[in-house]
Short mmCIF file of C-alpha atoms in Angstrom, two decimals:
data_model
loop_
_atom_site.label_atom_id
_atom_site.label_comp_id
_atom_site.label_asym_id
_atom_site.label_seq_id
_atom_site.Cartn_x
_atom_site.Cartn_y
_atom_site.Cartn_z
CA UNK A 1 9.64 26.10 0.95
CA UNK A 2 10.88 29.51 -0.13
CA UNK A 3 10.37 30.72 -3.70
CA UNK A 4 11.45 34.30 -4.37
CA UNK A 5 10.15 36.36 -1.46
CA UNK A 6 7.27 34.02 -0.67
CA UNK A 7 7.10 31.15 1.74
CA UNK A 8 4.95 28.19 0.60
CA UNK A 9 3.84 25.62 3.18
CA UNK A 10 4.10 21.92 2.27
CA UNK A 11 2.12 19.18 4.00
CA UNK A 12 3.62 16.10 5.66
CA UNK A 13 3.92 14.39 2.29
CA UNK A 14 5.64 17.32 0.58
CA UNK A 15 2.50 18.47 -1.29
CA UNK A 16 1.56 22.14 -1.51
CA UNK A 17 -0.62 23.00 1.51
CA UNK A 18 -2.62 25.58 -0.46
CA UNK A 19 -3.04 24.23 -3.99
CA UNK A 20 -4.50 27.57 -5.11
CA UNK A 21 -1.20 29.34 -4.44
CA UNK A 22 0.58 27.36 -7.17
CA UNK A 23 2.55 29.05 -9.95
CA UNK A 24 5.29 28.02 -12.36
CA UNK A 25 8.12 29.04 -10.05
CA UNK A 26 6.64 26.87 -7.31
CA UNK A 27 6.45 24.03 -9.84
CA UNK A 28 10.14 24.44 -10.70
CA UNK A 29 11.08 24.36 -7.02
CA UNK A 30 9.07 21.19 -6.26
CA UNK A 31 10.49 19.66 -9.44
CA UNK A 32 14.03 20.31 -8.21
CA UNK A 33 13.13 18.41 -5.03
CA UNK A 34 11.93 15.59 -7.31
CA UNK A 35 15.36 15.49 -8.92
CA UNK A 36 14.22 17.32 -12.07
CA UNK A 37 16.88 19.98 -12.64
CA UNK A 38 15.26 21.38 -15.77
CA UNK A 39 11.54 21.37 -16.58
CA UNK A 40 11.38 20.58 -20.31
CA UNK A 41 8.47 20.90 -22.75
CA UNK A 42 7.10 17.40 -22.05
CA UNK A 43 7.34 18.03 -18.28
CA UNK A 44 5.21 21.17 -18.68
CA UNK A 45 2.74 19.44 -20.99
CA UNK A 46 2.12 16.80 -18.30
CA UNK A 47 1.98 19.25 -15.40
CA UNK A 48 -0.31 21.72 -17.16
CA UNK A 49 -2.79 19.04 -18.20
CA UNK A 50 -2.90 17.71 -14.62
CA UNK A 51 -3.49 21.24 -13.35
CA UNK A 52 -6.31 21.96 -15.82
CA UNK A 53 -7.97 18.59 -15.21
CA UNK A 54 -7.82 19.09 -11.48
CA UNK A 55 -9.28 22.61 -11.62
CA UNK A 56 -12.20 21.23 -13.60
CA UNK A 57 -12.80 17.86 -11.88
CA UNK A 58 -11.22 18.25 -8.42
CA UNK A 59 -9.41 14.97 -9.13
CA UNK A 60 -6.05 13.89 -10.51
CA UNK A 61 -6.44 12.61 -14.09
CA UNK A 62 -5.89 8.92 -14.87
CA UNK A 63 -2.55 8.22 -16.54
CA UNK A 64 -4.34 7.05 -19.70
CA UNK A 65 -5.71 10.55 -20.32
CA UNK A 66 -2.49 12.11 -19.20
CA UNK A 67 -0.49 10.20 -21.82
CA UNK A 68 -3.07 10.91 -24.50
CA UNK A 69 -3.38 14.63 -23.82
CA UNK A 70 0.30 15.37 -23.17
CA UNK A 71 1.62 13.16 -25.96
CA UNK A 72 4.04 11.48 -23.56
CA UNK A 73 4.34 7.68 -23.89
CA UNK A 74 3.54 5.57 -20.86
CA UNK A 75 7.10 4.34 -20.34
CA UNK A 76 8.49 7.84 -20.86
CA UNK A 77 6.15 9.15 -18.17
CA UNK A 78 8.19 7.35 -15.49
CA UNK A 79 11.46 8.62 -16.98
CA UNK A 80 10.20 12.20 -16.81
CA UNK A 81 8.82 11.80 -13.30
CA UNK A 82 10.68 9.15 -11.34
CA UNK A 83 8.04 9.09 -8.60
CA UNK A 84 5.37 8.56 -11.24
CA UNK A 85 2.33 10.63 -12.19
CA UNK A 86 0.80 10.68 -8.69
CA UNK A 87 3.53 11.63 -6.27
CA UNK A 88 5.80 13.11 -8.90
CA UNK A 89 3.77 14.99 -11.51
CA UNK A 90 0.76 15.80 -9.30
CA UNK A 91 3.07 17.19 -6.65
CA UNK A 92 4.81 19.44 -9.19
CA UNK A 93 1.37 20.51 -10.44
CA UNK A 94 0.50 21.65 -6.90
CA UNK A 95 -2.37 19.20 -6.31
CA UNK A 96 -3.26 17.78 -2.89
CA UNK A 97 -1.95 14.23 -2.50
CA UNK A 98 -4.35 11.70 -4.06
CA UNK A 99 -5.86 9.36 -1.43
CA UNK A 100 -4.94 5.72 -1.00
CA UNK A 101 -1.77 3.77 -1.80
CA UNK A 102 0.25 6.67 -3.19
CA UNK B 1 -19.24 25.06 20.53
CA UNK B 2 -21.95 23.12 22.29
CA UNK B 3 -22.33 20.74 19.40
CA UNK B 4 -18.57 20.33 19.25
CA UNK B 5 -18.48 19.43 22.92
CA UNK B 6 -21.42 17.09 22.42
CA UNK B 7 -19.63 15.38 19.55
CA UNK B 8 -16.55 14.92 21.70
CA UNK B 9 -18.62 13.51 24.55
CA UNK B 10 -20.32 11.10 22.14
CA UNK B 11 -16.93 10.03 20.74
CA UNK B 12 -15.69 9.40 24.26
CA UNK B 13 -18.65 7.32 25.30
CA UNK B 14 -18.42 5.26 22.08
CA UNK B 15 -14.72 4.79 22.73
CA UNK B 16 -15.35 3.59 26.27
CA UNK B 17 -18.03 1.17 25.15
CA UNK B 18 -15.69 -0.13 22.43
CA UNK B 19 -12.84 -0.42 24.91
CA UNK B 20 -15.04 -2.51 27.19
CA UNK B 21 -16.05 -4.70 24.28
CA UNK B 22 -12.36 -5.48 23.64
CA UNK B 23 -11.86 -6.67 27.20
CA UNK B 24 -11.77 -10.40 26.73
CA UNK B 25 -9.37 -13.09 27.90
CA UNK B 26 -6.86 -12.34 25.14
CA UNK B 27 -6.74 -8.62 25.91
CA UNK B 28 -6.41 -9.29 29.64
CA UNK B 29 -3.35 -11.44 29.00
CA UNK B 30 -1.74 -9.20 26.38
CA UNK B 31 -2.29 -5.98 28.27
CA UNK B 32 -0.74 -7.18 31.50
CA UNK B 33 2.09 -9.40 30.28
CA UNK B 34 4.79 -6.91 29.19
CA UNK B 35 7.86 -7.33 31.44
CA UNK B 36 9.39 -4.00 30.31
CA UNK B 37 12.68 -5.51 29.22
CA UNK B 38 13.02 -2.99 26.39
CA UNK B 39 14.25 -5.50 23.80
CA UNK B 40 11.52 -4.28 21.47
CA UNK B 41 13.20 -0.89 20.94
CA UNK B 42 15.90 -2.04 18.56
CA UNK B 43 13.45 -4.19 16.63
CA UNK B 44 11.26 -1.20 15.70
CA UNK B 45 12.08 0.94 12.66
CA UNK B 46 10.17 3.89 14.11
CA UNK B 47 12.00 3.79 17.44
CA UNK B 48 15.40 3.30 15.80
CA UNK B 49 14.92 6.28 13.51
CA UNK B 50 13.43 8.48 16.28
CA UNK B 51 14.42 7.04 19.67
CA UNK B 52 11.99 8.86 21.97
CA UNK B 53 10.24 6.93 24.76
CA UNK B 54 6.83 7.30 23.08
CA UNK B 55 8.10 5.29 20.11
CA UNK B 56 9.20 2.29 22.16
CA UNK B 57 6.80 -0.59 21.39
CA UNK B 58 6.49 -1.29 25.13
CA UNK B 59 5.35 2.34 25.66
CA UNK B 60 2.76 2.00 22.92
CA UNK B 61 1.44 -1.13 24.60
CA UNK B 62 1.36 0.68 27.93
CA UNK B 63 -0.45 3.66 26.39
CA UNK B 64 -3.32 1.32 25.51
CA UNK B 65 -3.08 -1.01 28.51
CA UNK B 66 -3.30 1.79 31.08
CA UNK B 67 -6.91 2.54 30.03
CA UNK B 68 -7.83 -1.11 30.04
CA UNK B 69 -6.29 -1.53 33.51
CA UNK B 70 -8.35 1.36 34.90
CA UNK B 71 -11.63 -0.28 33.94
CA UNK B 72 -10.93 -3.97 34.07
CA UNK B 73 -8.51 -4.76 36.90
CA UNK B 74 -9.11 -4.67 40.66
CA UNK B 75 -6.13 -2.42 41.45
CA UNK B 76 -6.79 -0.23 38.45
CA UNK B 77 -10.32 0.43 39.67
CA UNK B 78 -9.42 1.04 43.32
CA UNK B 79 -5.85 2.35 43.30
CA UNK B 80 -5.24 3.62 39.76
CA UNK B 81 -2.18 5.73 40.59
CA UNK B 82 -0.45 2.80 42.21
CA UNK B 83 -0.58 0.76 39.00
CA UNK B 84 -0.37 3.57 36.44
CA UNK B 85 -3.99 3.17 35.34
CA UNK B 86 -5.45 6.15 33.50
CA UNK B 87 -8.90 7.44 32.70
CA UNK B 88 -9.65 7.73 29.02
CA UNK B 89 -10.68 11.34 28.41
CA UNK B 90 -10.81 13.60 25.33
CA UNK B 91 -7.13 14.58 25.56
CA UNK B 92 -6.07 10.97 26.00
CA UNK B 93 -8.12 9.96 22.98
CA UNK B 94 -6.21 12.44 20.85
CA UNK B 95 -2.81 11.20 21.92
CA UNK B 96 -4.00 7.61 21.51
CA UNK B 97 -4.77 8.37 17.83
CA UNK B 98 -1.19 9.45 17.29
CA UNK B 99 0.19 6.44 19.20
CA UNK B 100 -1.70 3.69 17.40
CA UNK B 101 -2.05 5.23 13.92
CA UNK B 102 1.03 7.45 13.79
CA UNK B 103 3.69 5.57 15.75
CA UNK B 104 3.08 1.97 14.68
CA UNK B 105 2.66 0.35 11.28
CA UNK B 106 1.61 -2.96 12.84
CA UNK B 107 4.54 -4.63 11.11
CA UNK B 108 4.93 -7.12 13.97
CA UNK B 109 8.73 -7.19 14.06
CA UNK B 110 8.76 -6.29 17.79
CA UNK B 111 6.67 -9.37 18.59
CA UNK B 112 9.25 -11.54 16.89
CA UNK B 113 11.98 -10.12 19.15
CA UNK B 114 9.86 -9.76 22.29
CA UNK B 115 11.20 -11.84 25.19
CA UNK B 116 7.70 -13.16 25.93
CA UNK B 117 6.24 -13.06 22.42
CA UNK B 118 3.65 -10.39 23.14
CA UNK B 119 1.37 -9.69 20.18
CA UNK B 120 1.93 -5.94 20.17
CA UNK B 121 0.09 -5.28 16.95
CA UNK B 122 -3.02 -7.08 18.28
CA UNK B 123 -3.10 -4.47 21.04
CA UNK B 124 -2.52 -1.64 18.58
CA UNK B 125 -5.27 -3.02 16.36
CA UNK B 126 -7.66 -3.29 19.32
CA UNK B 127 -7.03 0.39 20.05
CA UNK B 128 -7.50 1.32 16.38
CA UNK B 129 -10.83 -0.52 16.47
CA UNK B 130 -11.87 1.47 19.56
CA UNK B 131 -10.95 4.78 17.90
CA UNK B 132 -12.63 3.87 14.63
CA UNK B 133 -15.85 2.97 16.48
CA UNK B 134 -15.63 6.37 18.17
CA UNK B 135 -15.31 8.06 14.76
CA UNK B 136 -11.73 9.17 15.37
CA UNK B 137 -9.95 7.45 12.48
CA UNK B 138 -7.46 9.87 10.85
CA UNK B 139 -9.12 11.68 7.91
CA UNK B 140 -7.07 10.28 5.02
CA UNK B 141 -7.69 6.73 6.17
CA UNK B 142 -11.38 7.27 6.81
CA UNK B 143 -11.86 8.91 3.39
CA UNK B 144 -10.17 5.98 1.68
CA UNK B 145 -12.39 3.41 3.44
CA UNK B 146 -15.46 5.42 2.45
CA UNK B 147 -14.31 5.70 -1.18
CA UNK B 148 -13.80 1.93 -1.29
CA UNK B 149 -17.25 1.21 0.10
CA UNK B 150 -19.02 3.83 -2.03
CA UNK B 151 -17.25 3.37 -5.38
CA UNK B 152 -15.96 -0.19 -5.10
CA UNK B 153 -12.28 0.78 -5.11
CA UNK B 154 -9.93 3.06 -3.21
CA UNK B 155 -9.31 5.50 -6.08
CA UNK B 156 -12.88 5.82 -7.33
CA UNK B 157 -11.94 4.39 -10.75
CA UNK B 158 -15.18 4.22 -12.74
CA UNK B 159 -16.18 1.16 -14.83
CA UNK B 160 -15.72 3.26 -18.01
CA UNK B 161 -12.24 4.33 -16.95
CA UNK B 162 -11.28 0.75 -16.15
CA UNK B 163 -12.55 -0.44 -19.55
CA UNK B 164 -10.77 2.31 -21.45
CA UNK B 165 -7.53 1.77 -19.58
CA UNK B 166 -7.78 -1.98 -20.25
CA UNK B 167 -8.26 -1.26 -23.97
CA UNK B 168 -5.32 1.16 -24.02
CA UNK B 169 -3.03 -1.27 -22.15
CA UNK B 170 -4.16 -4.11 -24.43
CA UNK B 171 -2.95 -2.09 -27.44
CA UNK B 172 0.37 -1.35 -25.74
CA UNK B 173 0.77 -5.03 -24.84
CA UNK B 174 0.01 -6.33 -28.32
CA UNK B 175 2.40 -3.74 -29.76
CA UNK B 176 5.26 -4.70 -27.46
CA UNK B 177 4.87 -8.47 -27.65
CA UNK B 178 3.70 -8.92 -31.22
CA UNK B 179 0.84 -11.11 -29.95
CA UNK B 180 -2.59 -9.81 -30.93
CA UNK B 181 -4.25 -12.19 -28.46
CA UNK B 182 -2.42 -10.71 -25.48
CA UNK B 183 -4.84 -8.30 -23.79
CA UNK B 184 -6.57 -7.22 -20.59
CA UNK B 185 -9.97 -8.95 -20.42
CA UNK B 186 -12.77 -7.19 -18.52
CA UNK B 187 -15.97 -8.70 -17.08
CA UNK B 188 -15.54 -11.97 -18.97
CA UNK B 189 -17.78 -14.59 -17.43
CA UNK B 190 -16.41 -18.13 -17.46
CA UNK B 191 -12.82 -17.06 -16.84
CA UNK B 192 -10.98 -19.37 -14.47
CA UNK B 193 -9.32 -16.53 -12.55
CA UNK B 194 -10.69 -13.26 -11.21
CA UNK B 195 -7.66 -10.96 -10.94
CA UNK B 196 -7.63 -8.10 -8.42
CA UNK B 197 -5.28 -5.14 -8.81
CA UNK B 198 -4.32 -2.20 -6.71
CA UNK B 199 -6.42 0.61 -8.29
CA UNK B 200 -3.27 2.68 -8.60
CA UNK B 201 -2.28 0.22 -11.34
CA UNK B 202 -5.22 1.49 -13.36
CA UNK B 203 -5.01 5.11 -12.40
CA UNK B 204 -1.27 5.80 -12.14
CA UNK B 205 0.95 2.74 -12.69
CA UNK B 206 -0.44 0.59 -15.54
CA UNK B 207 2.89 -1.02 -16.44
CA UNK B 208 2.43 -3.65 -13.73
CA UNK B 209 -1.06 -4.44 -15.03
CA UNK B 210 0.36 -4.70 -18.53
CA UNK B 211 3.10 -6.99 -17.25
CA UNK B 212 0.58 -9.21 -15.42
CA UNK B 213 -1.56 -9.42 -18.57
CA UNK B 214 1.51 -10.47 -20.54
CA UNK B 215 2.45 -13.09 -17.96
CA UNK B 216 -1.11 -14.50 -17.80
CA UNK B 217 -1.15 -14.72 -21.60
CA UNK B 218 2.27 -16.36 -21.84
CA UNK B 219 1.19 -18.92 -19.22
CA UNK B 220 -2.05 -19.60 -21.10
CA UNK B 221 -4.19 -18.64 -18.12
CA UNK B 222 -7.85 -17.75 -18.48
CA UNK B 223 -8.51 -14.60 -16.45
CA UNK B 224 -10.47 -11.39 -16.18
CA UNK B 225 -10.71 -8.09 -14.35
CA UNK B 226 -14.09 -7.01 -13.06
CA UNK B 227 -15.54 -3.49 -13.19
CA UNK B 228 -17.54 -4.29 -10.03
CA UNK B 229 -14.65 -5.41 -7.85
CA UNK B 230 -11.19 -4.67 -9.16
CA UNK B 231 -9.52 -3.77 -5.86
CA UNK B 232 -7.03 -6.01 -4.03
CA UNK B 233 -6.70 -3.56 -1.14
CA UNK B 234 -8.83 -3.31 1.98
CA UNK B 235 -8.53 -0.08 3.93
CA UNK B 236 -11.02 -1.47 6.43
CA UNK B 237 -8.12 -3.62 7.55
CA UNK B 238 -5.93 -0.57 8.31
CA UNK B 239 -8.69 1.39 10.04
CA UNK B 240 -9.82 -1.81 11.81
CA UNK B 241 -13.33 -1.18 10.60
CA UNK B 242 -14.42 -4.81 10.66
CA UNK B 243 -17.78 -4.34 8.98
CA UNK B 244 -16.26 -2.43 6.04
CA UNK B 245 -13.49 -5.03 5.78
CA UNK B 246 -16.04 -7.87 5.73
CA UNK B 247 -18.19 -6.10 3.14
CA UNK B 248 -15.24 -5.60 0.77
CA UNK B 249 -14.30 -9.28 1.11
CA UNK B 250 -17.86 -10.47 0.58
CA UNK B 251 -18.27 -8.42 -2.61
CA UNK B 252 -15.25 -10.08 -4.21
CA UNK B 253 -16.54 -13.57 -3.42
CA UNK B 254 -19.97 -12.70 -4.82
CA UNK B 255 -18.41 -11.33 -7.99
CA UNK B 256 -16.21 -14.43 -8.40
CA UNK B 257 -19.40 -16.51 -8.10
CA UNK B 258 -21.26 -14.36 -10.61
CA UNK B 259 -18.43 -14.69 -13.15
CA UNK B 260 -18.00 -18.40 -12.44
CA UNK B 261 -14.34 -17.98 -11.47
CA UNK B 262 -12.75 -20.77 -9.48
CA UNK B 263 -9.81 -18.83 -8.08
CA UNK B 264 -9.08 -15.23 -7.08
CA UNK B 265 -5.53 -14.12 -7.89
CA UNK B 266 -4.20 -11.12 -6.00
CA UNK B 267 -1.81 -8.61 -7.48
CA UNK B 268 1.35 -7.90 -5.48
CA UNK B 269 -0.01 -6.42 -2.26
CA UNK B 270 0.94 -7.04 1.36
CA UNK B 271 -2.14 -6.14 3.36
CA UNK B 272 -4.46 -7.22 0.53
CA UNK B 273 -3.00 -10.70 0.65
CA UNK B 274 -3.21 -10.87 4.42
CA UNK B 275 -6.77 -9.54 4.34
CA UNK B 276 -8.18 -11.94 1.76
CA UNK B 277 -6.17 -15.01 2.68
CA UNK B 278 -5.98 -14.83 6.47
CA UNK B 279 -8.35 -12.20 7.86
CA UNK B 280 -11.26 -12.80 5.46
CA UNK B 281 -12.55 -16.01 7.08
CA UNK B 282 -12.64 -14.22 10.45
CA UNK B 283 -14.54 -11.23 9.07
CA UNK B 284 -16.99 -13.40 7.18
CA UNK B 285 -17.38 -16.05 9.84
CA UNK B 286 -16.87 -18.75 7.23
CA UNK B 287 -14.26 -20.24 4.96
CA UNK B 288 -14.40 -18.84 1.39
CA UNK B 289 -15.59 -21.34 -1.23
CA UNK B 290 -12.68 -20.67 -3.57
CA UNK B 291 -8.97 -20.06 -2.93
CA UNK B 292 -7.21 -16.70 -2.87
CA UNK B 293 -3.65 -16.85 -4.22
CA UNK B 294 -0.97 -14.24 -4.69
CA UNK B 295 0.19 -13.74 -8.25
CA UNK B 296 3.64 -14.56 -6.81
CA UNK B 297 2.50 -18.11 -6.04
CA UNK B 298 1.05 -18.39 -9.55
CA UNK B 299 4.27 -17.15 -11.23
CA UNK B 300 6.33 -19.56 -9.13
CA UNK B 301 4.12 -22.49 -10.19
CA UNK B 302 4.13 -21.52 -13.89
CA UNK B 303 7.90 -21.20 -14.02
CA UNK B 304 8.28 -24.54 -12.20
CA UNK B 305 5.99 -26.10 -14.83
CA UNK B 306 7.92 -24.40 -17.67
CA UNK B 307 4.76 -22.72 -18.85
CA UNK B 308 6.46 -19.37 -19.54
CA UNK B 309 9.42 -19.30 -21.96
CA UNK B 310 12.06 -16.94 -20.54
CA UNK B 311 15.46 -15.58 -21.44
CA UNK B 312 17.03 -14.42 -18.14
CA UNK B 313 20.20 -13.21 -19.90
CA UNK B 314 18.23 -10.06 -20.76
CA UNK B 315 18.32 -9.05 -17.12
CA UNK B 316 21.82 -8.30 -15.84
CA UNK B 317 21.00 -5.68 -13.18
CA UNK B 318 21.92 -6.51 -9.60
CA UNK B 319 18.53 -7.01 -7.98
CA UNK B 320 17.50 -7.19 -4.35
CA UNK B 321 14.14 -7.96 -2.77
CA UNK B 322 12.02 -6.12 -0.22
CA UNK B 323 9.89 -8.29 2.09
CA UNK B 324 6.52 -6.59 2.75
CA UNK B 325 5.51 -7.29 6.36
CA UNK B 326 1.91 -8.26 5.67
CA UNK B 327 2.89 -10.61 2.87
CA UNK B 328 5.93 -12.23 4.48
CA UNK B 329 5.97 -11.96 8.29
CA UNK B 330 2.17 -12.06 8.57
CA UNK B 331 1.27 -13.77 5.33
CA UNK B 332 3.79 -16.60 5.19
CA UNK B 333 4.73 -15.93 1.55
CA UNK B 334 8.52 -15.67 1.45
CA UNK B 335 9.76 -18.28 -1.02
CA UNK B 336 7.61 -17.98 -4.19
CA UNK B 337 9.03 -14.53 -5.02
CA UNK B 338 12.57 -15.79 -4.35
CA UNK B 339 12.08 -18.84 -6.56
CA UNK B 340 10.90 -16.53 -9.34
CA UNK B 341 13.68 -13.97 -8.93
CA UNK B 342 16.44 -16.59 -8.86
CA UNK B 343 15.19 -17.80 -12.24
CA UNK B 344 14.85 -14.39 -13.87
CA UNK B 345 17.71 -12.34 -12.38
CA UNK B 346 21.29 -13.18 -13.23
CA UNK B 347 22.44 -11.38 -10.08
CA UNK B 348 20.07 -11.63 -7.14
CA UNK B 349 21.24 -10.45 -3.70
CA UNK B 350 19.40 -10.59 -0.38
CA UNK B 351 19.21 -7.61 1.92
CA UNK B 352 19.86 -8.14 5.64
CA UNK B 353 17.81 -8.92 7.67
CA UNK B 354 15.27 -10.55 5.39
CA UNK B 355 12.20 -12.78 5.18
CA UNK B 356 10.19 -12.81 8.45
CA UNK B 357 12.89 -10.71 10.15
CA UNK B 358 12.70 -7.89 7.57
CA UNK B 359 12.31 -4.26 8.57
CA UNK B 360 9.11 -2.43 7.65
CA UNK B 361 9.66 0.16 4.88
CA UNK B 362 7.79 2.69 7.04
CA UNK B 363 4.78 2.96 4.74
CA UNK B 364 2.74 0.13 6.26
CA UNK B 365 -0.35 0.24 8.45
CA UNK B 366 -2.08 2.79 6.21
CA UNK B 367 0.67 5.32 6.97
CA UNK B 368 0.83 6.47 3.34
CA UNK B 369 -2.72 7.75 3.53
CA UNK B 370 -2.21 9.75 6.72
CA UNK B 371 -0.55 13.03 5.77
CA UNK B 372 -0.21 14.16 9.40
CA UNK B 373 2.41 11.48 10.07
CA UNK B 374 4.29 11.95 6.78
CA UNK B 375 7.45 13.31 8.27
CA UNK B 376 7.84 10.40 10.68
CA UNK B 377 6.99 7.94 7.91
CA UNK B 378 9.78 9.23 5.68
CA UNK B 379 12.27 9.39 8.55
CA UNK B 380 11.46 5.81 9.59
CA UNK B 381 12.21 4.73 6.01
CA UNK B 382 15.89 5.48 6.60
CA UNK B 383 16.35 1.97 8.04
CA UNK B 384 15.10 0.36 4.83
CA UNK B 385 17.02 2.82 2.66
CA UNK B 386 20.30 1.86 4.35
CA UNK B 387 19.49 -1.84 3.97
CA UNK B 388 19.05 -1.27 0.25
CA UNK B 389 22.21 0.82 -0.04
CA UNK B 390 24.26 -1.95 1.61
CA UNK B 391 23.27 -4.45 -1.11
CA UNK B 392 24.67 -2.30 -3.93
CA UNK B 393 21.61 -3.29 -5.99
CA UNK B 394 20.28 -1.16 -8.86
CA UNK B 395 16.84 -2.74 -8.84
CA UNK B 396 14.62 -3.41 -5.82
CA UNK B 397 11.95 -6.01 -6.46
CA UNK B 398 8.98 -4.97 -4.34
CA UNK B 399 5.96 -7.29 -4.24
CA UNK B 400 3.61 -4.67 -2.76
CA UNK B 401 2.33 -1.48 -4.41
CA UNK B 402 1.97 0.28 -1.08
CA UNK B 403 5.59 -0.46 -0.07
CA UNK B 404 6.66 0.46 -3.62
CA UNK B 405 5.43 3.99 -3.21
CA UNK B 406 7.22 4.37 0.10
CA UNK B 407 10.41 2.92 -1.44
CA UNK B 408 10.17 5.37 -4.35
CA UNK B 409 9.98 8.24 -1.90
CA UNK B 410 12.60 7.14 0.61
CA UNK B 411 15.16 6.19 -2.03
CA UNK B 412 14.74 9.66 -3.53
CA UNK B 413 14.96 11.42 -0.17
CA UNK B 414 17.90 9.31 1.01
CA UNK B 415 19.76 9.72 -2.26
CA UNK B 416 19.72 6.21 -3.72
CA UNK B 417 19.80 5.62 -7.46
CA UNK B 418 17.66 2.48 -7.72
CA UNK B 419 14.63 1.33 -9.64
CA UNK B 420 11.62 0.00 -7.70
CA UNK B 421 9.78 -2.73 -9.61
CA UNK B 422 7.04 -5.27 -9.10
CA UNK B 423 8.19 -8.89 -9.50
CA UNK B 424 5.70 -9.36 -12.34
CA UNK B 425 7.34 -6.49 -14.27
CA UNK B 426 10.77 -8.09 -13.98
CA UNK B 427 9.37 -11.41 -15.23
CA UNK B 428 7.53 -9.71 -18.11
CA UNK B 429 10.80 -8.19 -19.33
CA UNK B 430 12.50 -11.59 -19.77
CA UNK B 431 9.66 -13.42 -21.51
CA UNK B 432 10.84 -14.78 -24.87
CA UNK B 433 7.81 -13.83 -26.97
CA UNK B 434 8.94 -15.80 -30.05
CA UNK B 435 8.54 -18.99 -28.04
CA UNK B 436 5.17 -18.08 -26.52
CA UNK B 437 2.52 -20.29 -28.08
CA UNK B 438 -0.17 -17.69 -27.75
CA UNK B 439 -3.27 -19.60 -26.90
CA UNK B 440 -5.40 -19.93 -23.84
CA UNK B 441 -4.84 -23.45 -22.54
CA UNK B 442 -7.31 -23.48 -19.71
CA UNK B 443 -10.79 -22.12 -19.50
#
C-alpha cells in the first residue's frame, strides 16, 4: 500500500504489517479500502481510542468501552465501520488482526 | 542453529510417530481408494477460484497418502518410486502444513461429489492431527487454542468484562423493547438453559447477544451465560488437538452441572455445533448427560408453538441464506433456520446450490485465524460472493459468526452491497413487543 512516498506492507488479512508505522494518512488509506471515503469526527474518535488502548494494553478494546469512550452508539458503530470494530476499526487504527473468529 | 536443527528433528520424529498412530484400517482404505477421476475439482471452492494442481482435492489426498504409503504398504516400503511413495522430511512437513491447513477448509463438498465417496476431510484432519502433535500448527490457530484453554474463551474475555457487557446490553435491550425484565443473566444457578456465545459477540458484535436475550425473554425461556464457560467455539477442533477439544467440551458439561442447567443452547456457530453435538461424544468417550441444541432449533420450536409474537410485515428486505458447512453438511441442521426465515421474511430466496450441496464461504477450517493464507481465503470467497450476487438479496442470513466475518469481508472486496445478519437478529427485529407477556414461564 502506497501512501505519499512510503510503501506500507499489509499482511494476508489486509492489516498493517508493522503497527508501529501507523499514522493518520495510513488510516485514511485503509479507511478508503474499507469503503469510508471521508473519515469524520466520530470515525477518528473510535480509531484514536482503539489506538491508545492498544498502545497501553497490547489488546483491542471491547466494544463496550469503545462505545463509552468514543460516544458512538452501538448500532451506529456498524454504520461507521461496516466490517465492525474488529476488522474495520482496528484495521484502520493499524492494529494487528485480533485472534479468533474475526 | 543446533537447537533449531534439534527442534526440527524432534518435530519430524513426533510427526512420524503420529503418522504411524493414524495408520488404522480406515486410513488404509481412505488413503488407497482414490481413483483419480478428477470430479472433485469442480466441487471445491479453492480449486475453482485458483485452479492449480495442488488445489485439487485428489492432490491433497495424495500429498498425505504418499507418506502413509511409504511406511505402511509393501510396495511403498520396497519400491517407493514405483508407487509414488515419499519420505516425510522437514521440507515435506512444511509443504504439508500449507496443503492441509492452507488449501482445505474441510468443508466436505468434494466427498459429496466424489465418485467413490472418499472422506477427503478425514484424511486432511488426520494430517492436521499429525502436524499438531509435531508442534507445527500455524501460529494464529495455535495461539487461539492456547487462549481458549488458558482463559476459557478464544478472545480472553475476562469475567468482569463479560458481566459489564451483559449489564450494558441489558440496558440497551430494556430501552429498545420497553421491557424492564428483558436482560442478559450471568451465572444464574437454576436456569434451565446454559447459553454459549461466540466470544466475539461480547467483545465486538454484541447486537446478536442482545437479539438472543430479547428472543429468550419473549419466549419466556429461563437461561444464563456463564463467566466460566461462555464460548461456543472449539479451536481444538480446527487444529485437531483432540485433548484440547475434549477439555473444552468437558468444562461446559461440568459448568452446566454446577448451574443445574438441563440443556445447553449454542449460539449460531457451524463448527461449535458440530463439535458439541457430534464430535463431543467421541472426544469424551461417553454420551453427554444433557442435550446440546442450536439456538436455530430453539427458535424454530418457539415459533411453531406461537411462543413469540411477531410482525413479519416489518421486514420487507429480500433475504437469502448462507449454509455453513459444519452446521448443514456436517451437522444436519438445514431446515430449522429455513422454517424461521420463511415466517419472518416477507421475501426469502434460496441461493444455488444450497443445503448440503452449498459452497464453503472460504473462511472455514480455522482459515480466518491463519493470516498466512489470507489472500487465498479471500480469493476462494469469490464463489460464495457470486452466489449471493445472483440472488439479488439485500440481506444474507448467516447462522455462523465465523462465516459472517468472511462474508463481511468478501462482499466488501467483491463489491456487493448487502447486510450480513445472524438469524436471531432478524427474528429480534420483528418481535411485536406490545404483545410479549414479559414473564419467565419455565424455570
